[in-house]
XYZ file of C-alpha atoms in Angstrom:
456
model
C 98.733 91.348 77.753
C 97.421 93.608 80.718
C 99.863 94.981 83.419
C 97.895 93.127 86.135
C 98.427 89.944 84.201
C 101.936 91.071 83.534
C 102.673 91.670 87.065
C 100.867 88.516 88.681
C 103.049 86.540 86.030
C 106.207 88.002 87.334
C 105.543 88.449 90.807
C 107.518 85.318 92.103
C 110.682 86.938 89.935
C 110.183 90.358 91.359
C 109.784 89.547 95.019
C 113.035 87.336 94.822
C 114.875 90.109 93.208
C 113.483 92.640 95.960
C 114.917 90.198 98.723
C 118.329 90.183 97.165
C 118.268 94.119 97.617
C 116.990 93.726 101.102
C 119.590 91.579 102.402
C 122.161 93.957 101.622
C 122.413 96.119 104.924
C 122.857 99.626 103.512
C 122.957 101.231 106.601
C 123.779 104.705 105.883
C 124.627 105.881 109.682
C 127.028 103.360 110.674
C 130.357 103.420 109.218
C 131.082 99.933 109.707
C 128.368 99.234 106.707
C 130.098 101.724 104.183
C 130.698 99.081 101.803
C 127.509 97.660 102.301
C 126.206 101.182 101.125
C 128.077 100.984 97.979
C 126.745 97.375 97.441
C 123.390 98.387 97.536
C 124.146 101.245 95.082
C 125.669 98.850 92.609
C 122.826 96.241 92.967
C 120.317 99.206 92.162
C 122.264 100.461 89.201
C 122.618 96.548 87.649
C 118.860 96.754 88.144
C 117.929 99.831 86.440
C 120.231 98.434 83.537
C 118.204 95.279 83.627
C 114.955 97.488 83.750
C 115.958 99.153 80.337
C 117.148 102.344 81.586
C 119.775 104.159 80.149
C 123.005 106.249 81.202
C 122.958 104.398 84.316
C 125.940 105.525 86.654
C 126.836 105.757 90.003
C 127.928 109.324 91.395
C 130.190 109.792 94.031
C 129.553 112.539 96.664
C 131.661 113.596 99.831
C 129.589 110.609 101.521
C 127.398 107.870 99.987
C 126.906 107.933 96.191
C 123.856 108.748 94.100
C 122.747 106.400 91.196
C 121.303 108.077 88.226
C 119.427 106.743 85.188
C 117.213 107.870 82.597
C 114.884 106.832 79.771
C 114.370 109.777 77.223
C 112.522 109.637 73.655
C 110.328 112.430 73.020
C 110.805 116.021 74.107
C 107.202 116.619 73.903
C 106.212 114.353 76.464
C 106.537 115.192 79.868
C 109.355 114.190 82.118
C 109.096 112.660 85.576
C 112.109 112.257 87.893
C 112.019 109.747 90.240
C 113.487 110.070 93.728
C 114.362 107.502 96.567
C 116.853 106.029 98.706
C 118.642 102.761 99.129
C 120.291 103.524 102.817
C 118.197 102.083 105.416
C 118.010 102.784 109.297
C 120.139 101.033 112.104
C 117.860 97.713 113.114
C 118.501 98.363 116.789
C 117.090 96.647 119.328
C 117.949 93.414 117.223
C 116.456 91.202 120.004
C 112.705 92.441 119.053
C 113.047 90.831 115.451
C 111.208 88.106 115.225
C 113.328 87.330 111.823
C 116.814 88.519 111.429
C 116.332 92.295 109.575
C 118.547 91.433 106.514
C 117.236 87.928 105.967
C 113.701 88.682 104.097
C 111.023 86.699 105.051
C 107.391 86.527 103.679
C 104.474 85.563 106.193
C 101.071 86.657 106.794
C 101.042 88.566 103.257
C 103.843 90.664 104.236
C 107.260 90.951 103.276
C 109.559 91.408 106.641
C 112.966 92.837 106.176
C 114.736 96.494 107.377
C 113.776 98.651 104.037
C 111.055 96.797 103.514
C 108.869 99.623 103.074
C 111.597 102.790 103.767
C 112.441 102.923 101.088
C 113.789 99.868 98.948
C 110.416 98.082 98.641
C 108.632 101.123 97.519
C 111.199 102.442 95.485
C 111.552 99.066 93.481
C 107.921 99.450 92.502
C 109.062 102.473 90.125
C 111.670 100.346 88.504
C 109.219 97.679 87.693
C 106.972 99.672 86.517
C 109.165 101.339 83.652
C 110.693 97.862 82.980
C 106.581 96.513 82.487
C 106.301 99.039 79.356
C 109.744 98.407 77.951
C 109.785 94.659 78.490
C 106.081 94.429 76.690
C 107.822 96.609 73.792
C 105.248 99.390 74.912
C 106.218 103.028 74.524
C 107.076 104.632 77.794
C 104.458 107.355 78.075
C 106.798 109.811 79.357
C 110.212 110.246 79.907
C 111.816 109.139 82.955
C 114.887 109.986 85.031
C 115.846 108.151 88.340
C 118.078 110.089 91.320
C 118.432 107.793 93.923
C 120.526 108.676 97.148
C 122.122 106.452 99.922
C 121.959 109.231 102.853
C 118.463 109.938 103.069
C 118.281 108.692 106.678
C 121.085 110.735 107.911
C 119.516 113.732 106.499
C 120.638 114.037 102.910
C 123.787 115.720 103.894
C 125.639 115.648 100.135
C 122.402 115.691 98.078
C 121.559 119.441 97.999
C 124.665 120.228 96.312
C 124.540 117.424 93.844
C 121.141 118.948 92.584
C 122.801 122.277 92.859
C 125.476 121.076 90.493
C 123.425 118.848 88.005
C 120.346 120.886 87.850
C 120.239 119.958 83.753
C 120.654 116.482 84.123
C 117.851 116.463 86.517
C 115.580 119.231 84.991
C 111.894 117.811 85.161
C 108.412 118.644 84.911
C 107.569 116.658 87.952
C 109.328 114.951 90.528
C 107.702 111.425 91.946
C 108.227 110.113 95.352
C 107.258 107.204 97.082
C 108.360 107.269 100.864
C 105.078 107.851 102.648
C 101.948 105.817 103.566
C 98.283 105.327 102.962
C 96.085 106.677 105.261
C 95.149 102.656 106.448
C 94.434 99.413 104.409
C 92.540 100.077 101.229
C 92.591 104.067 101.890
C 95.310 105.774 99.620
C 96.408 108.889 100.756
C 98.430 111.844 98.912
C 100.602 113.767 101.439
C 100.732 117.732 100.650
C 102.881 118.380 103.564
C 105.951 117.306 105.549
C 107.528 118.278 108.497
C 111.214 119.510 108.699
C 113.661 118.123 110.753
C 116.777 119.113 112.919
C 118.706 117.370 115.332
C 121.602 117.460 117.806
C 123.527 115.272 120.435
C 124.311 116.675 123.752
C 126.814 115.578 126.584
C 126.726 116.304 130.459
C 129.752 115.662 131.950
C 130.749 115.959 135.837
C 133.694 114.651 137.832
C 136.856 113.639 135.802
C 136.244 110.078 136.255
C 133.181 107.549 137.518
C 132.935 107.554 141.089
C 132.005 104.560 143.674
C 128.573 105.437 144.687
C 129.214 104.412 148.311
C 132.244 106.319 148.788
C 130.920 109.731 146.840
C 127.137 109.088 146.798
C 125.397 112.136 147.814
C 128.263 114.525 147.666
C 128.865 114.773 144.135
C 126.944 115.468 141.086
C 125.562 112.585 139.068
C 125.799 113.081 134.927
C 122.653 111.081 134.737
C 120.561 112.922 137.248
C 121.936 116.373 135.750
C 120.643 115.156 132.248
C 117.284 114.075 133.077
C 116.491 116.995 134.874
C 117.910 119.177 131.692
C 115.755 117.013 129.560
C 112.609 117.496 131.569
C 112.978 121.503 131.373
C 112.161 120.829 127.778
C 108.428 120.502 128.207
C 105.816 122.144 130.159
C 103.109 119.886 132.016
C 100.653 120.447 128.965
C 103.033 118.896 126.231
C 103.996 122.150 124.685
C 107.769 123.062 123.831
C 109.056 125.127 126.698
C 111.980 126.300 124.857
C 111.382 130.191 124.190
C 110.554 131.313 120.658
C 110.130 127.815 119.420
C 106.542 128.475 118.260
C 107.233 131.939 116.770
C 107.308 130.877 113.134
C 104.276 128.213 113.484
C 100.943 129.007 112.028
C 97.864 128.412 113.750
C 95.388 125.917 111.879
C 92.631 127.502 110.348
C 88.876 126.468 110.729
C 89.201 124.798 107.102
C 92.467 122.737 108.051
C 90.860 121.297 111.183
C 87.703 120.345 109.331
C 89.944 118.458 106.776
C 91.761 116.678 109.892
C 88.578 115.594 110.924
C 86.970 114.333 107.855
C 90.089 111.843 108.205
C 87.752 110.224 110.433
C 91.118 108.742 112.565
C 90.384 106.313 115.289
C 92.759 107.539 118.328
C 91.168 104.755 120.714
C 92.179 102.074 118.270
C 95.292 103.094 117.562
C 95.943 103.127 121.532
C 95.024 99.488 121.790
C 97.185 98.403 119.034
C 100.128 100.252 120.249
C 99.243 98.837 124.043
C 99.291 102.362 125.570
C 96.863 103.281 128.374
C 96.776 106.749 127.278
C 97.998 109.493 124.556
C 100.473 112.224 125.033
C 101.067 115.659 123.205
C 100.469 119.071 123.203
C 97.289 120.145 124.807
C 94.637 121.224 122.555
C 95.192 119.351 119.495
C 94.014 116.110 118.134
C 96.565 112.999 117.307
C 96.358 113.830 113.691
C 96.919 117.279 113.946
C 99.865 116.648 116.440
C 101.715 114.433 114.165
C 100.910 116.604 110.927
C 100.586 120.175 111.409
C 102.419 120.790 114.736
C 106.337 120.860 115.502
C 107.661 118.634 118.141
C 111.090 118.402 120.320
C 111.635 114.437 121.169
C 114.598 112.643 123.002
C 115.624 109.490 120.781
C 118.081 108.286 122.650
C 119.688 108.618 126.269
C 122.787 106.612 127.956
C 125.047 107.165 130.359
C 126.809 105.167 133.319
C 126.922 101.294 133.293
C 124.709 99.050 130.849
C 125.549 95.672 131.607
C 123.741 92.742 133.323
C 123.420 93.259 137.288
C 124.327 95.983 139.107
C 127.533 98.179 138.868
C 127.428 100.871 142.117
C 128.859 103.643 140.069
C 128.203 107.535 139.813
C 128.653 108.085 136.102
C 130.969 111.081 134.945
C 129.097 111.472 131.725
C 125.449 110.952 130.120
C 124.463 111.555 126.505
C 121.066 112.191 124.894
C 120.063 112.398 121.117
C 117.309 114.997 120.485
C 115.214 115.963 116.917
C 112.701 118.528 116.211
C 110.020 118.103 113.711
C 109.446 121.673 112.126
C 106.192 122.853 110.664
C 105.373 126.523 108.770
C 108.538 128.678 108.336
C 110.449 127.110 111.139
C 114.219 127.019 110.226
C 116.412 124.076 111.449
C 119.187 126.639 112.372
C 116.676 128.884 113.968
C 115.452 125.921 116.033
C 118.634 124.594 117.104
C 120.133 127.398 118.388
C 117.058 128.282 120.385
C 117.429 124.788 121.744
C 121.120 125.329 122.789
C 120.566 128.264 124.318
C 117.528 126.899 126.380
C 119.846 123.987 127.529
C 122.793 126.021 128.309
C 120.540 128.014 130.350
C 119.213 125.168 132.681
C 122.453 123.083 132.917
C 122.507 122.132 136.490
C 124.889 122.828 139.164
C 128.036 120.815 138.906
C 127.474 119.870 135.155
C 129.113 120.970 132.181
C 127.053 120.500 128.680
C 128.564 119.972 125.046
C 126.247 120.466 122.293
C 126.447 119.127 118.824
C 124.350 120.064 115.939
C 123.435 117.581 113.423
C 120.588 117.359 110.458
C 118.844 120.237 109.516
C 116.074 119.818 107.047
C 112.827 122.171 105.936
C 109.264 121.931 106.021
C 107.599 121.164 102.437
C 104.057 122.084 101.631
C 102.069 121.831 98.315
C 98.321 122.723 97.382
C 96.214 119.856 96.769
C 94.517 121.824 93.915
C 98.075 121.425 91.894
C 96.740 119.610 88.612
C 99.213 116.953 88.681
C 98.350 115.659 92.157
C 94.835 115.585 90.714
C 96.395 113.186 88.161
C 97.940 111.100 91.148
C 94.395 111.021 92.912
C 92.621 109.935 89.564
C 95.516 106.752 89.316
C 94.861 105.982 92.773
C 91.125 105.919 92.373
C 91.010 103.755 89.418
C 92.916 100.940 91.424
C 92.022 101.154 94.824
C 88.380 101.931 93.969
C 88.692 105.181 96.409
C 89.748 108.293 95.746
C 92.717 109.456 97.939
C 92.570 112.036 100.889
C 95.062 114.899 100.983
C 97.180 114.635 104.278
C 100.132 116.242 106.018
C 102.773 113.923 106.992
C 104.361 113.620 110.174
C 107.654 112.448 108.945
C 110.368 114.216 107.348
C 112.036 113.709 104.049
C 114.602 116.757 104.033
C 115.196 116.569 100.178
C 111.600 117.048 99.016
C 111.745 120.887 100.047
C 115.259 121.088 98.286
C 113.832 119.260 94.882
C 110.962 121.648 95.263
C 112.874 124.798 95.439
C 115.904 123.947 93.514
C 113.906 122.730 90.455
C 111.061 124.580 90.752
C 108.814 121.753 90.028
C 105.718 120.104 91.903
C 106.535 116.894 93.990
C 104.293 114.091 94.122
C 104.482 112.270 96.963
C 102.630 108.670 96.209
C 103.166 106.368 99.357
C 102.216 102.532 99.315
C 103.276 101.924 102.752
C 101.138 101.669 105.874
C 101.293 103.399 108.912
C 101.952 100.062 111.133
C 104.632 98.592 109.216
C 106.887 99.557 111.840
C 109.504 101.832 109.654
C 112.381 102.671 111.709
C 111.635 99.993 114.347
C 112.036 96.298 114.631
C 110.004 93.719 112.011
C 109.754 96.352 109.680
C 107.505 94.961 106.695
C 105.348 95.881 103.561
C 102.304 94.700 102.979
C 102.322 92.802 99.627
C 98.723 94.056 98.511
C 100.197 97.258 98.107
C 103.029 95.886 96.255
C 100.587 95.005 93.810
C 98.445 97.839 93.914
C 101.514 99.947 93.611
C 102.644 98.727 90.567
C 99.161 99.157 89.056
C 98.997 102.736 90.303
C 102.331 103.796 88.963
C 101.999 102.464 85.670
C 98.285 104.276 85.732
C 99.664 107.296 86.777
C 102.627 107.598 84.108
C 99.671 107.243 81.248
C 97.862 109.881 82.821
C 100.395 112.240 82.803
C 100.996 111.555 79.023
C 97.181 111.977 78.609
C 97.226 115.450 80.056
C 99.552 116.678 77.483
C 98.071 115.445 74.562
């Protein structure tokens, strides 16, 4: 039986299993879902055992647990460490979901659920790829280890320490991750760079209580007015971040790099229409793909204060809160950028307001040379299945632990994604195209075989 016929014969069963996993609301950012995160880890460990993996265990951390498994048979074969995450993003705003986020639904060839593409669906492919060898009595062409965490969506706060403490257990020749996207439908891509990440929450307070806008309006500071003014100071009119020193460690784009971005032939006008936008936005002098792949950002992710209910409440709020993240490139360091942003905010606090800053996530940028031999093997695998050789891209998102894997284990990290850019990860109606579910399984099995051939 070929791998294609094997996967086709089990597709209904595999999708039903994935739906079970997706139905668990493993939202790591919300303490109310702590037990759900643990349930998702238990489901994963059971799935790994059923697939034939060995030494399956749930390893506790100071936060959510790490799930480990392996299948080790021949020290002469290369060892691949598969990383992924079983936690998911919050679902807000819930009313924008067409079907409930934790009631998986298939329509129009797409599987809709929170976590469908980020990252349960993509990680599931690796489990079933390994299972396909073992279930058919075929020798696994490589040694395999799995290291799956439950805190990626909150910045992997405990995984670096876990890696430090378990280097021998996790030692491998390559790290393999599927948590990125194709360039577009039918056009595979291999990411050779990920932006770093840092985040903070700020709070502006004014009076010691909310005040009646009729009795006090025009005479006392308004926390919402103050925070809007403060946040507006973070960018100039050309879309550049106005924080002093923000770009100090950002490399310029070479002519070769700009040429590579141009080869992507990205249709900005098409994207604008798909998103219902009248115009794009960003740092002046750069294209969309350059802005999201090779330039740093500073974004306001949440802003709230005052009355949030239906109707009107004539109040002057005493407090307003904002959540801020920056994506980092080059040699930017998360702590340095957070400190620079905090200094800027403190220097621009409006009169009558007080600022509190809480620094949060920190993740370093990652980059790898596309000429690395294992990346070329990955490209061969994509080409054999998709019929097109993948382009090498720089991804605008952040997977903070990727840089840590590369640095602490001193091995190449292969980012083989099977999502699509329009699958609404982190947004309502997240989904996974089932065409890439099918192709992903074949690409991964092909890649594992090619790795073994390389070492003969």
